[in-house]
Amino acid sequence: MTLGFGVIGAGRIGKLHAENIATRLRDTQLLAIADIDANAAASTASKLRVPTSTDDYRKLLENPQIDAIVICSSTSTHADIIVEAAKAGKHIFCEKPIDYDLSRIDAALKAVEEAGVKLQIGFNRRFDANHRRVKQAIVNGEIGEPHLMHIVSRDPAPPPIEYIKVSGGIFFDMTIHDFDMARFLVGSEVEEIYAAAGVMVDPAIGAAGDVDTAIITLKFANGVIGTIDNSRRAVYGYDQRVEVFGSGGSISTDNRFSNQATIQTTQGVWRDLPLHFFLERYADSFVTEMREFAQAVRSDTIVPVSGPDGRVPVLMAMAAKRSYELNRPVKIKEVEA
Amino acid sequence: MTLGFGVIGAGRIGKLHAENIATRLRDTQLLAIADIDANAAASTASKLRVPTSTDDYRKLLENPQIDAIVICSSTSTHADIIVEAAKAGKHIFCEKPIDYDLSRIDAALKAVEEAGVKLQIGFNRRFDANHRRVKQAIVNGEIGEPHLMHIVSRDPAPPPIEYIKVSGGIFFDMTIHDFDMARFLVGSEVEEIYAAAGVMVDPAIGAAGDVDTAIITLKFANGVIGTIDNSRRAVYGYDQRVEVFGSGGSISTDNRFSNQATIQTTQGVWRDLPLHFFLERYADSFVTEMREFAQAVRSDTIVPVSGPDGRVPVLMAMAAKRSYELNRPVKIKEVEA
Amino acid sequence: MTLGFGVIGAGRIGKLHAENIATRLRDTQLLAIADIDANAAASTASKLRVPTSTDDYRKLLENPQIDAIVICSSTSTHADIIVEAAKAGKHIFCEKPIDYDLSRIDAALKAVEEAGVKLQIGFNRRFDANHRRVKQAIVNGEIGEPHLMHIVSRDPAPPPIEYIKVSGGIFFDMTIHDFDMARFLVGSEVEEIYAAAGVMVDPAIGAAGDVDTAIITLKFANGVIGTIDNSRRAVYGYDQRVEVFGSGGSISTDNRFSNQATIQTTQGVWRDLPLHFFLERYADSFVTEMREFAQAVRSDTIVPVSGPDGRVPVLMAMAAKRSYELNRPVKIKEVEA
Amino acid sequence: MTLGFGVIGAGRIGKLHAENIATRLRDTQLLAIADIDANAAASTASKLRVPTSTDDYRKLLENPQIDAIVICSSTSTHADIIVEAAKAGKHIFCEKPIDYDLSRIDAALKAVEEAGVKLQIGFNRRFDANHRRVKQAIVNGEIGEPHLMHIVSRDPAPPPIEYIKVSGGIFFDMTIHDFDMARFLVGSEVEEIYAAAGVMVDPAIGAAGDVDTAIITLKFANGVIGTIDNSRRAVYGYDQRVEVFGSGGSISTDNRFSNQATIQTTQGVWRDLPLHFFLERYADSFVTEMREFAQAVRSDTIVPVSGPDGRVPVLMAMAAKRSYELNRPVKIKEVEA
């Protein structure tokens, strides 16, 4: 069965998903692209030989050939489109985060549940080969019972200050991926968070009311203790590593590099920098998440990243933010209430 | 300008090139697939939504919309199809080797030259990120003047004995890639070859008149000395590494792995095996070689692997074979004469 | 000038220092060994051809040929012997910690100051080649201004429960080395500590009133944020690594191994475990710290680990302990007051 | 039983052995040092508190307290001193090579055999932890039956031209260690050698009648094929690595480094250079070889590197030299005859 797809939003991530659906997936057809900027939609559609483009995403919801939609529009529109798409009976792949507001998230999840459609959240990093290998080691018991977890997640450079101002802050914008990763790897919910943070990269980020460097301590329900180490600027490139330590050993991952060459000169032993940008580093994971979404829709099985998986990291970001503001550990229960 | 492609041969490598042309290249169109097995051609064409399939490759040569053909049929047909395609004014991408017979190779190259079409040979490994980085280091002078070169090239498992019998032997079938790599990296021609070899993997290979393990010493015109280390069976997977040592340092490459995870247990510190098969290890290089071929055709510039680049490794294989048989160094001149 | 040494305490660490002084240092002479167990003292003295052994350490303080004494007796005796040795005009090398009681530490440091003798504390890890290289990178500005620090410090196995009971707890017994390392590397004082911890290795450790697994967050005066990751049992061996991340890059260290061999089989790519025990891992650092102590005495220059360097980590351990008990960040000022 | 030692030759290697015997071995006593330069002998003796020094090595042979002598004088004297020492009933540790002349080697080995004393040759690299681990892997069958072997052995810088002129040439002076290593690791004798070589590092080496860069192919009696890769100058430091590939996998070693720190900056990911000089790289192996020699003497067991182990690499060097001169493979039998 060929699955019909529509993509809403033709920005950077929308174009990426559109291209993956059009060229990397089997038995799928990308039928339409929508963007409030009609030209952006048309240009992407043309490049990928997609038959339809529009500036009105509702056209996609009305198209009976479209089985699944991919929401890549701006965050503030996610929840509403989820509700509409669910009512239209479409399966939904939605970029993270669903929303920053719990009640809006809950309304969207409720609509999905009532409609009985699939909803998958775009936490693509779960599909990365390194993170999958860590998860597998834990599930297989290769390192025994987990005790400690350490996530290093550093961007190569901060986004523009204008973006920072509307981003919701580092915990919602950047750490949210690591919050998801922490839950995913440890396989247990976080109960309490302590965030230490500061402005070290750029004073303008501080002036915008945000921080750019943070260490977040997580206490999990199963007793595991973990840390997330964030920076908005690692000058050597995108730094994405994980270590989980347990009763039977440890597993840790290195970054990925464009080549495996080592050069020795009188100056030292060196190699080229790690992959610099998330689009390179996680290129495969974006394909895999979409392939598994299509597969879940086709076989009517559960999606690998559920709606509730999109909700919990928002709670964690709330707790982290409050912890930083109060300089004390904050329980998830405190922010959920 | 959209470039029209036709692929001849729908075996493993033909299907790979067809898929890459259809989904990974920009501004190209795969218009037809030919195979003597009409079903094989039709099945691949259908999967990739290619409009035409046929059991007669001449149909492709007659199609005015096809600018370039990709020859992936059996080796014995390469030279003849090159001649016909050249006469038809098609640009040609041909899988290695052109042929095992020098006079047939020369006839093919002459036809290409007379027709003024492009011919690129499928030495895909030159396009691998690791090998490119080594080449770049040498060209940039990062390691000074090269002195020594060492290529490790080991397959995960030998091919079937039936294949071995018609393969032309290890030097023509397997080392030929390494001969090309040696010339490519060092940037100088090999003048003399000494091959030490034996049957260590499987006596049946010896019974078929071939060897399965070899070390080949190369002397280059510019004074560099190099070795190639071949085995038909590395039980841990495909082993493809290179080291070049020079007056200013050295560069060496490691294998590529499916993940960068390291596990520590009471048993040791370990990681998963390297990528096991050439289709995984060199997946990107197959895309890149075709992309650069298309680019050379489109911009009428020189192809990165020329017809003569396809001829020299055959001479080197001849010299290696003779060296092994006589147990003495053999000059390239001896086999060319 | 040959320097005369006396060693007090012929336990594991006393024997190690005695052997290093007797065989690894130039222009030093080990003249006497004292231990409350006269046989232990005599046995070590005999093996190293040391002329005098005694069960009364005061004999060493009275010996005019002895310029420096090395205190390796039990922790509870350190402060008193420091006071006596200082009054006797001896230079002092004292194993960590000086004491668990601030007033006793301060009394010892006062005696040293009044006597004008040298006092060096046995934080040997500062002299390890890896930690020195990290320090050097920071001092040289190789990674710019430090932002984040992460210390992994895991023992291969917990000490006996009887020892745990009198150890002062994990923060005083184990993390104290990491507290010193944190100050040493970052070059700034810690102002606030948050400790998350639990009993994951052995319930008997919990029954003894201690924890065995901890993550400690440190905030430094210069703005750096750091973490220490401790476990009493890393089944794969002694795990001692450091990472410091800054505005210009990062530096991280790997463990040390008995060999640099890598084995590839059908099972994976692996190497032998890291050095298992602190005596192997830090063998060189014990020699270097004593050599630099001798050098500081001989040339009357400042010692590389001062008395106050022995005092501050005790404060940090107090803060960590209180933080764990109260589950909130604790300022160093709170415990010093 | 305390073993009495005498060292003949107080040059670089003689001083090293003297210091190791005096400070690193248990139950040994260094009683005398001889050197034709009496001052050199006296200075080393004084520094190590050795009771006797002399310019006449025969004094050591006459000393009844001396059980074993260590021959570190110039190569031309080795064979004669072995004969004299054997007649005096002393056990002998002799630096490599015994001699460059087969008949003199054979006379020395005969004298040792007749006297029934121990003779160990100073092939220290066998005692290096990396090489031992490779040997162990092969003996344990961890990589199955060996098929291929590759030794990289490159010096950081060539010796002075004056030394080159009297060194016997690269095969006798430098490769001889690798010839020993090849036999040791593979556990089989070499039957045939092919040497390709050239002058790439310094024309003055060529003018002195020697080469500075070589690749030597070895065929072993058990079928294994191997290569040795030599250069007189690796600008990045001493390069000593080994790879053995077999039916069940492979084992390879990396160099040893002064630290395990990795730095990432905008320029790349790098570490400090490998240990630069053989005295650092093989420091431990010099201690271990002497310790095992003392142990063999004390327990009257066989020494780990026998007299014949000192003879065979000289034959291999002869074959390599002849192979290079004739540009053809040369059998060991040809040079032994």
JSON list of N, CA and C in Angstrom, two decimals, chain C residues 194-241:
[
{"chain": "C", "resi": 194, "resn": "TYR", "atom": "N", "xyz": [26.25, 21.07, 45.20]},
{"chain": "C", "resi": 194, "resn": "TYR", "atom": "CA", "xyz": [25.00, 20.31, 45.30]},
{"chain": "C", "resi": 194, "resn": "TYR", "atom": "C", "xyz": [25.31, 18.84, 45.05]},
{"chain": "C", "resi": 195, "resn": "ALA", "atom": "N", "xyz": [24.94, 17.99, 46.00]},
{"chain": "C", "resi": 195, "resn": "ALA", "atom": "CA", "xyz": [25.25, 16.58, 45.89]},
{"chain": "C", "resi": 195, "resn": "ALA", "atom": "C", "xyz": [23.99, 15.73, 45.78]},
{"chain": "C", "resi": 196, "resn": "ALA", "atom": "N", "xyz": [23.92, 14.96, 44.69]},
{"chain": "C", "resi": 196, "resn": "ALA", "atom": "CA", "xyz": [22.87, 13.95, 44.55]},
{"chain": "C", "resi": 196, "resn": "ALA", "atom": "C", "xyz": [23.55, 12.60, 44.70]},
{"chain": "C", "resi": 197, "resn": "ALA", "atom": "N", "xyz": [22.98, 11.72, 45.48]},
{"chain": "C", "resi": 197, "resn": "ALA", "atom": "CA", "xyz": [23.69, 10.47, 45.77]},
{"chain": "C", "resi": 197, "resn": "ALA", "atom": "C", "xyz": [22.72, 9.37, 46.13]},
{"chain": "C", "resi": 198, "resn": "GLY", "atom": "N", "xyz": [23.21, 8.15, 46.15]},
{"chain": "C", "resi": 198, "resn": "GLY", "atom": "CA", "xyz": [22.37, 7.02, 46.49]},
{"chain": "C", "resi": 198, "resn": "GLY", "atom": "C", "xyz": [23.19, 5.79, 46.78]},
{"chain": "C", "resi": 199, "resn": "VAL", "atom": "N", "xyz": [22.48, 4.75, 47.20]},
{"chain": "C", "resi": 199, "resn": "VAL", "atom": "CA", "xyz": [23.12, 3.47, 47.47]},
{"chain": "C", "resi": 199, "resn": "VAL", "atom": "C", "xyz": [22.73, 2.54, 46.33]},
{"chain": "C", "resi": 200, "resn": "MET", "atom": "N", "xyz": [23.64, 2.25, 45.43]},
{"chain": "C", "resi": 200, "resn": "MET", "atom": "CA", "xyz": [23.33, 1.41, 44.28]},
{"chain": "C", "resi": 200, "resn": "MET", "atom": "C", "xyz": [24.25, 0.21, 44.19]},
{"chain": "C", "resi": 201, "resn": "VAL", "atom": "N", "xyz": [25.41, 0.29, 44.80]},
{"chain": "C", "resi": 201, "resn": "VAL", "atom": "CA", "xyz": [26.42, -0.76, 44.67]},
{"chain": "C", "resi": 201, "resn": "VAL", "atom": "C", "xyz": [26.20, -1.87, 45.69]},
{"chain": "C", "resi": 202, "resn": "ASP", "atom": "N", "xyz": [25.97, -1.46, 46.96]},
{"chain": "C", "resi": 202, "resn": "ASP", "atom": "CA", "xyz": [25.89, -2.47, 48.02]},
{"chain": "C", "resi": 202, "resn": "ASP", "atom": "C", "xyz": [25.03, -1.92, 49.15]},
{"chain": "C", "resi": 203, "resn": "PRO", "atom": "N", "xyz": [23.92, -2.59, 49.46]},
{"chain": "C", "resi": 203, "resn": "PRO", "atom": "CA", "xyz": [23.04, -2.11, 50.55]},
{"chain": "C", "resi": 203, "resn": "PRO", "atom": "C", "xyz": [23.77, -2.02, 51.88]},
{"chain": "C", "resi": 204, "resn": "ALA", "atom": "N", "xyz": [24.81, -2.82, 52.06]},
{"chain": "C", "resi": 204, "resn": "ALA", "atom": "CA", "xyz": [25.55, -2.78, 53.32]},
{"chain": "C", "resi": 204, "resn": "ALA", "atom": "C", "xyz": [26.22, -1.42, 53.52]},
{"chain": "C", "resi": 205, "resn": "ILE", "atom": "N", "xyz": [26.56, -0.78, 52.41]},
{"chain": "C", "resi": 205, "resn": "ILE", "atom": "CA", "xyz": [27.14, 0.57, 52.51]},
{"chain": "C", "resi": 205, "resn": "ILE", "atom": "C", "xyz": [26.07, 1.53, 53.02]},
{"chain": "C", "resi": 206, "resn": "GLY", "atom": "N", "xyz": [24.87, 1.37, 52.53]},
{"chain": "C", "resi": 206, "resn": "GLY", "atom": "CA", "xyz": [23.77, 2.19, 53.05]},
{"chain": "C", "resi": 206, "resn": "GLY", "atom": "C", "xyz": [23.51, 1.90, 54.52]},
{"chain": "C", "resi": 207, "resn": "ALA", "atom": "N", "xyz": [23.54, 0.63, 54.89]},
{"chain": "C", "resi": 207, "resn": "ALA", "atom": "CA", "xyz": [23.32, 0.26, 56.29]},
{"chain": "C", "resi": 207, "resn": "ALA", "atom": "C", "xyz": [24.39, 0.87, 57.18]},
{"chain": "C", "resi": 208, "resn": "ALA", "atom": "N", "xyz": [25.58, 1.08, 56.62]},
{"chain": "C", "resi": 208, "resn": "ALA", "atom": "CA", "xyz": [26.67, 1.70, 57.39]},
{"chain": "C", "resi": 208, "resn": "ALA", "atom": "C", "xyz": [26.55, 3.22, 57.42]},
{"chain": "C", "resi": 209, "resn": "GLY", "atom": "N", "xyz": [25.47, 3.74, 56.84]},
{"chain": "C", "resi": 209, "resn": "GLY", "atom": "CA", "xyz": [25.23, 5.18, 56.90]},
{"chain": "C", "resi": 209, "resn": "GLY", "atom": "C", "xyz": [25.90, 5.98, 55.79]},
{"chain": "C", "resi": 210, "resn": "ASP", "atom": "N", "xyz": [26.34, 5.29, 54.77]},
{"chain": "C", "resi": 210, "resn": "ASP", "atom": "CA", "xyz": [27.05, 5.99, 53.70]},
{"chain": "C", "resi": 210, "resn": "ASP", "atom": "C", "xyz": [26.31, 5.77, 52.37]},
{"chain": "C", "resi": 211, "resn": "VAL", "atom": "N", "xyz": [26.75, 6.47, 51.34]},
{"chain": "C", "resi": 211, "resn": "VAL", "atom": "CA", "xyz": [26.26, 6.26, 49.98]},
{"chain": "C", "resi": 211, "resn": "VAL", "atom": "C", "xyz": [27.43, 5.74, 49.14]},
{"chain": "C", "resi": 212, "resn": "ASP", "atom": "N", "xyz": [27.14, 5.17, 47.96]},
{"chain": "C", "resi": 212, "resn": "ASP", "atom": "CA", "xyz": [28.22, 4.60, 47.15]},
{"chain": "C", "resi": 212, "resn": "ASP", "atom": "C", "xyz": [28.27, 5.16, 45.73]},
{"chain": "C", "resi": 213, "resn": "THR", "atom": "N", "xyz": [27.31, 6.02, 45.40]},
{"chain": "C", "resi": 213, "resn": "THR", "atom": "CA", "xyz": [27.21, 6.55, 44.05]},
{"chain": "C", "resi": 213, "resn": "THR", "atom": "C", "xyz": [26.78, 8.01, 44.17]},
{"chain": "C", "resi": 214, "resn": "ALA", "atom": "N", "xyz": [27.44, 8.91, 43.47]},
{"chain": "C", "resi": 214, "resn": "ALA", "atom": "CA", "xyz": [27.12, 10.31, 43.67]},
{"chain": "C", "resi": 214, "resn": "ALA", "atom": "C", "xyz": [27.44, 11.14, 42.43]},
{"chain": "C", "resi": 215, "resn": "ILE", "atom": "N", "xyz": [26.63, 12.17, 42.24]},
{"chain": "C", "resi": 215, "resn": "ILE", "atom": "CA", "xyz": [26.98, 13.22, 41.29]},
{"chain": "C", "resi": 215, "resn": "ILE", "atom": "C", "xyz": [26.96, 14.54, 42.04]},
{"chain": "C", "resi": 216, "resn": "ILE", "atom": "N", "xyz": [28.07, 15.24, 42.00]},
{"chain": "C", "resi": 216, "resn": "ILE", "atom": "CA", "xyz": [28.22, 16.48, 42.76]},
{"chain": "C", "resi": 216, "resn": "ILE", "atom": "C", "xyz": [28.40, 17.63, 41.77]},
{"chain": "C", "resi": 217, "resn": "THR", "atom": "N", "xyz": [27.55, 18.65, 41.91]},
{"chain": "C", "resi": 217, "resn": "THR", "atom": "CA", "xyz": [27.66, 19.84, 41.07]},
{"chain": "C", "resi": 217, "resn": "THR", "atom": "C", "xyz": [28.41, 20.93, 41.83]},
{"chain": "C", "resi": 218, "resn": "LEU", "atom": "N", "xyz": [29.38, 21.54, 41.15]},
{"chain": "C", "resi": 218, "resn": "LEU", "atom": "CA", "xyz": [30.21, 22.56, 41.78]},
{"chain": "C", "resi": 218, "resn": "LEU", "atom": "C", "xyz": [30.03, 23.88, 41.03]},
{"chain": "C", "resi": 219, "resn": "LYS", "atom": "N", "xyz": [29.85, 24.97, 41.80]},
{"chain": "C", "resi": 219, "resn": "LYS", "atom": "CA", "xyz": [29.89, 26.31, 41.18]},
{"chain": "C", "resi": 219, "resn": "LYS", "atom": "C", "xyz": [31.14, 27.02, 41.68]},
{"chain": "C", "resi": 220, "resn": "PHE", "atom": "N", "xyz": [31.95, 27.46, 40.74]},
{"chain": "C", "resi": 220, "resn": "PHE", "atom": "CA", "xyz": [33.23, 28.10, 41.06]},
{"chain": "C", "resi": 220, "resn": "PHE", "atom": "C", "xyz": [33.08, 29.62, 41.09]},
{"chain": "C", "resi": 221, "resn": "ALA", "atom": "N", "xyz": [34.00, 30.27, 41.81]},
{"chain": "C", "resi": 221, "resn": "ALA", "atom": "CA", "xyz": [33.99, 31.73, 41.90]},
{"chain": "C", "resi": 221, "resn": "ALA", "atom": "C", "xyz": [34.12, 32.39, 40.54]},
{"chain": "C", "resi": 222, "resn": "ASN", "atom": "N", "xyz": [34.83, 31.74, 39.61]},
{"chain": "C", "resi": 222, "resn": "ASN", "atom": "CA", "xyz": [35.02, 32.36, 38.29]},
{"chain": "C", "resi": 222, "resn": "ASN", "atom": "C", "xyz": [33.89, 32.04, 37.32]},
{"chain": "C", "resi": 223, "resn": "GLY", "atom": "N", "xyz": [32.80, 31.43, 37.83]},
{"chain": "C", "resi": 223, "resn": "GLY", "atom": "CA", "xyz": [31.64, 31.18, 36.99]},
{"chain": "C", "resi": 223, "resn": "GLY", "atom": "C", "xyz": [31.57, 29.78, 36.41]},
{"chain": "C", "resi": 224, "resn": "VAL", "atom": "N", "xyz": [32.67, 29.06, 36.41]},
{"chain": "C", "resi": 224, "resn": "VAL", "atom": "CA", "xyz": [32.66, 27.69, 35.87]},
{"chain": "C", "resi": 224, "resn": "VAL", "atom": "C", "xyz": [31.67, 26.83, 36.66]},
{"chain": "C", "resi": 225, "resn": "ILE", "atom": "N", "xyz": [31.01, 25.92, 35.94]},
{"chain": "C", "resi": 225, "resn": "ILE", "atom": "CA", "xyz": [30.15, 24.93, 36.58]},
{"chain": "C", "resi": 225, "resn": "ILE", "atom": "C", "xyz": [30.77, 23.56, 36.30]},
{"chain": "C", "resi": 226, "resn": "GLY", "atom": "N", "xyz": [30.79, 22.71, 37.33]},
{"chain": "C", "resi": 226, "resn": "GLY", "atom": "CA", "xyz": [31.41, 21.41, 37.12]},
{"chain": "C", "resi": 226, "resn": "GLY", "atom": "C", "xyz": [30.65, 20.31, 37.80]},
{"chain": "C", "resi": 227, "resn": "THR", "atom": "N", "xyz": [30.95, 19.07, 37.37]},
{"chain": "C", "resi": 227, "resn": "THR", "atom": "CA", "xyz": [30.35, 17.91, 38.03]},
{"chain": "C", "resi": 227, "resn": "THR", "atom": "C", "xyz": [31.44, 16.88, 38.33]},
{"chain": "C", "resi": 228, "resn": "ILE", "atom": "N", "xyz": [31.18, 16.15, 39.40]},
{"chain": "C", "resi": 228, "resn": "ILE", "atom": "CA", "xyz": [32.01, 14.99, 39.76]},
{"chain": "C", "resi": 228, "resn": "ILE", "atom": "C", "xyz": [31.09, 13.78, 39.77]},
{"chain": "C", "resi": 229, "resn": "ASP", "atom": "N", "xyz": [31.54, 12.72, 39.13]},
{"chain": "C", "resi": 229, "resn": "ASP", "atom": "CA", "xyz": [30.73, 11.51, 38.98]},
{"chain": "C", "resi": 229, "resn": "ASP", "atom": "C", "xyz": [31.49, 10.38, 39.67]},
{"chain": "C", "resi": 230, "resn": "ASN", "atom": "N", "xyz": [30.93, 9.94, 40.80]},
{"chain": "C", "resi": 230, "resn": "ASN", "atom": "CA", "xyz": [31.61, 8.93, 41.63]},
{"chain": "C", "resi": 230, "resn": "ASN", "atom": "C", "xyz": [30.83, 7.63, 41.72]},
{"chain": "C", "resi": 231, "resn": "SER", "atom": "N", "xyz": [31.57, 6.54, 41.67]},
{"chain": "C", "resi": 231, "resn": "SER", "atom": "CA", "xyz": [30.98, 5.25, 42.03]},
{"chain": "C", "resi": 231, "resn": "SER", "atom": "C", "xyz": [32.03, 4.45, 42.79]},
{"chain": "C", "resi": 232, "resn": "ARG", "atom": "N", "xyz": [31.58, 3.70, 43.74]},
{"chain": "C", "resi": 232, "resn": "ARG", "atom": "CA", "xyz": [32.49, 2.84, 44.50]},
{"chain": "C", "resi": 232, "resn": "ARG", "atom": "C", "xyz": [32.84, 1.57, 43.72]},
{"chain": "C", "resi": 233, "resn": "ARG", "atom": "N", "xyz": [32.10, 1.28, 42.65]},
{"chain": "C", "resi": 233, "resn": "ARG", "atom": "CA", "xyz": [32.43, 0.05, 41.91]},
{"chain": "C", "resi": 233, "resn": "ARG", "atom": "C", "xyz": [32.20, 0.17, 40.41]},
{"chain": "C", "resi": 234, "resn": "ALA", "atom": "N", "xyz": [33.30, 0.30, 39.69]},
{"chain": "C", "resi": 234, "resn": "ALA", "atom": "CA", "xyz": [33.29, 0.19, 38.23]},
{"chain": "C", "resi": 234, "resn": "ALA", "atom": "C", "xyz": [33.88, -1.19, 37.93]},
{"chain": "C", "resi": 235, "resn": "VAL", "atom": "N", "xyz": [33.04, -2.09, 37.49]},
{"chain": "C", "resi": 235, "resn": "VAL", "atom": "CA", "xyz": [33.49, -3.50, 37.36]},
{"chain": "C", "resi": 235, "resn": "VAL", "atom": "C", "xyz": [34.62, -3.66, 36.36]},
{"chain": "C", "resi": 236, "resn": "TYR", "atom": "N", "xyz": [34.77, -2.69, 35.45]},
{"chain": "C", "resi": 236, "resn": "TYR", "atom": "CA", "xyz": [35.82, -2.78, 34.43]},
{"chain": "C", "resi": 236, "resn": "TYR", "atom": "C", "xyz": [37.14, -2.20, 34.91]},
{"chain": "C", "resi": 237, "resn": "GLY", "atom": "N", "xyz": [37.18, -1.67, 36.12]},
{"chain": "C", "resi": 237, "resn": "GLY", "atom": "CA", "xyz": [38.44, -1.17, 36.64]},
{"chain": "C", "resi": 237, "resn": "GLY", "atom": "C", "xyz": [38.38, 0.29, 37.05]},
{"chain": "C", "resi": 238, "resn": "TYR", "atom": "N", "xyz": [39.51, 0.80, 37.42]},
{"chain": "C", "resi": 238, "resn": "TYR", "atom": "CA", "xyz": [39.66, 2.15, 37.94]},
{"chain": "C", "resi": 238, "resn": "TYR", "atom": "C", "xyz": [39.38, 3.14, 36.81]},
{"chain": "C", "resi": 239, "resn": "ASP", "atom": "N", "xyz": [38.40, 4.02, 37.01]},
{"chain": "C", "resi": 239, "resn": "ASP", "atom": "CA", "xyz": [37.98, 4.93, 35.94]},
{"chain": "C", "resi": 239, "resn": "ASP", "atom": "C", "xyz": [38.27, 6.36, 36.37]},
{"chain": "C", "resi": 240, "resn": "GLN", "atom": "N", "xyz": [39.25, 6.96, 35.74]},
{"chain": "C", "resi": 240, "resn": "GLN", "atom": "CA", "xyz": [39.73, 8.27, 36.17]},
{"chain": "C", "resi": 240, "resn": "GLN", "atom": "C", "xyz": [39.89, 9.15, 34.94]},
{"chain": "C", "resi": 241, "resn": "ARG", "atom": "N", "xyz": [38.86, 9.92, 34.68]},
{"chain": "C", "resi": 241, "resn": "ARG", "atom": "CA", "xyz": [38.89, 10.77, 33.50]},
{"chain": "C", "resi": 241, "resn": "ARG", "atom": "C", "xyz": [38.42, 12.18, 33.84]}
]
